[in-house]
mmCIF file of C-alpha atoms in Angstrom:
data_model
loop_
_atom_site.group_PDB
_atom_site.id
_atom_site.type_symbol
_atom_site.label_atom_id
_atom_site.label_comp_id
_atom_site.label_asym_id
_atom_site.label_seq_id
_atom_site.Cartn_x
_atom_site.Cartn_y
_atom_site.Cartn_z
ATOM 1 C CA UNK A 167 -6.981 -19.932 -15.232
ATOM 2 C CA UNK A 168 -6.529 -17.297 -12.618
ATOM 3 C CA UNK A 169 -3.664 -17.354 -9.869
ATOM 4 C CA UNK A 170 -4.816 -16.065 -6.535
ATOM 5 C CA UNK A 171 -2.192 -14.092 -4.637
ATOM 6 C CA UNK A 172 -1.597 -15.429 -1.226
ATOM 7 C CA UNK A 173 -1.726 -12.257 1.224
ATOM 8 C CA UNK A 174 1.276 -13.455 3.208
ATOM 9 C CA UNK A 175 4.880 -13.824 2.153
ATOM 10 C CA UNK A 176 6.910 -16.860 3.236
ATOM 11 C CA UNK A 177 8.375 -15.129 6.397
ATOM 12 C CA UNK A 178 4.995 -13.795 7.480
ATOM 13 C CA UNK A 179 3.428 -17.423 7.298
ATOM 14 C CA UNK A 180 6.385 -18.706 9.780
ATOM 15 C CA UNK A 181 5.779 -16.008 12.125
ATOM 16 C CA UNK A 182 1.951 -17.000 11.889
ATOM 17 C CA UNK A 183 2.953 -20.547 12.655
ATOM 18 C CA UNK A 184 5.204 -19.532 15.431
ATOM 19 C CA UNK A 185 2.501 -17.277 17.202
ATOM 20 C CA UNK A 186 -0.306 -19.921 16.549
ATOM 21 C CA UNK A 187 0.172 -20.821 20.100
ATOM 22 C CA UNK A 188 -0.016 -18.870 23.446
ATOM 23 C CA UNK A 189 3.235 -17.162 24.131
ATOM 24 C CA UNK A 190 4.029 -15.289 27.431
ATOM 25 C CA UNK A 191 4.528 -11.410 26.878
ATOM 26 C CA UNK A 192 8.165 -11.599 28.111
ATOM 27 C CA UNK A 193 9.231 -14.110 25.357
ATOM 28 C CA UNK A 194 6.981 -12.068 22.726
ATOM 29 C CA UNK A 195 9.284 -9.151 23.870
ATOM 30 C CA UNK A 196 12.502 -11.210 23.358
ATOM 31 C CA UNK A 197 11.403 -12.443 20.049
ATOM 32 C CA UNK A 198 10.689 -8.773 18.923
ATOM 33 C CA UNK A 199 14.149 -7.786 20.104
ATOM 34 C CA UNK A 200 15.860 -10.649 18.325
ATOM 35 C CA UNK A 201 14.071 -9.454 15.133
ATOM 36 C CA UNK A 202 15.076 -5.945 15.368
ATOM 37 C CA UNK A 203 18.719 -7.187 16.141
ATOM 38 C CA UNK A 204 18.573 -9.164 13.083
ATOM 39 C CA UNK A 205 17.223 -6.411 10.833
ATOM 40 C CA UNK A 206 19.935 -3.850 12.563
ATOM 41 C CA UNK A 207 22.799 -6.173 11.870
ATOM 42 C CA UNK A 208 21.860 -6.501 8.142
ATOM 43 C CA UNK A 209 21.462 -2.733 7.719
ATOM 44 C CA UNK A 210 24.896 -2.226 9.268
ATOM 45 C CA UNK A 211 26.357 -4.800 7.101
ATOM 46 C CA UNK A 212 24.797 -3.174 4.024
ATOM 47 C CA UNK A 213 25.986 0.264 4.962
ATOM 48 C CA UNK A 214 29.699 -0.812 5.568
ATOM 49 C CA UNK A 215 29.406 -2.710 2.299
ATOM 50 C CA UNK A 216 28.705 0.480 0.747
ATOM 51 C CA UNK A 217 31.251 2.540 2.671
ATOM 52 C CA UNK A 218 33.881 -0.156 1.689
ATOM 53 C CA UNK A 219 32.875 0.016 -2.113
ATOM 54 C CA UNK A 220 33.026 3.884 -2.151
ATOM 55 C CA UNK A 221 36.481 3.767 -0.076
ATOM 56 C CA UNK A 222 35.037 6.515 2.117
ATOM 57 C CA UNK A 223 36.983 8.029 5.011
ATOM 58 C CA UNK A 224 36.025 10.335 7.818
ATOM 59 C CA UNK A 225 36.074 13.562 5.677
ATOM 60 C CA UNK A 226 33.499 11.899 3.334
ATOM 61 C CA UNK A 227 31.497 10.942 6.540
ATOM 62 C CA UNK A 228 31.397 14.710 7.655
ATOM 63 C CA UNK A 229 30.557 15.485 4.189
ATOM 64 C CA UNK A 230 27.665 12.908 4.137
ATOM 65 C CA UNK A 231 26.394 14.278 7.345
ATOM 66 C CA UNK A 232 25.947 17.842 6.090
ATOM 67 C CA UNK A 233 24.719 17.374 2.728
ATOM 68 C CA UNK A 234 21.015 17.598 1.869
ATOM 69 C CA UNK A 235 19.868 15.801 -1.341
ATOM 70 C CA UNK A 236 16.299 15.523 -0.755
ATOM 71 C CA UNK A 237 13.830 15.766 -3.656
ATOM 72 C CA UNK A 238 12.162 19.255 -3.311
ATOM 73 C CA UNK A 239 8.245 19.045 -3.599
ATOM 74 C CA UNK A 240 6.837 22.175 -5.075
#
């Protein structure tokens, strides 16, 4: 039996339910801001965790800001 893959994940389905009714533009903007703040907080927490795990300091910060470790595409 073939399983049909749903095109949306659980988070997307919840958002679709939320937006199934008419929402004032101001509320939509505020909801977008809340989502952006949430993901920014998660990114900062993740970066702080890596920083602490590596015991980095200001010297490491300066080094990280000046190195270029991109993959060369020839």
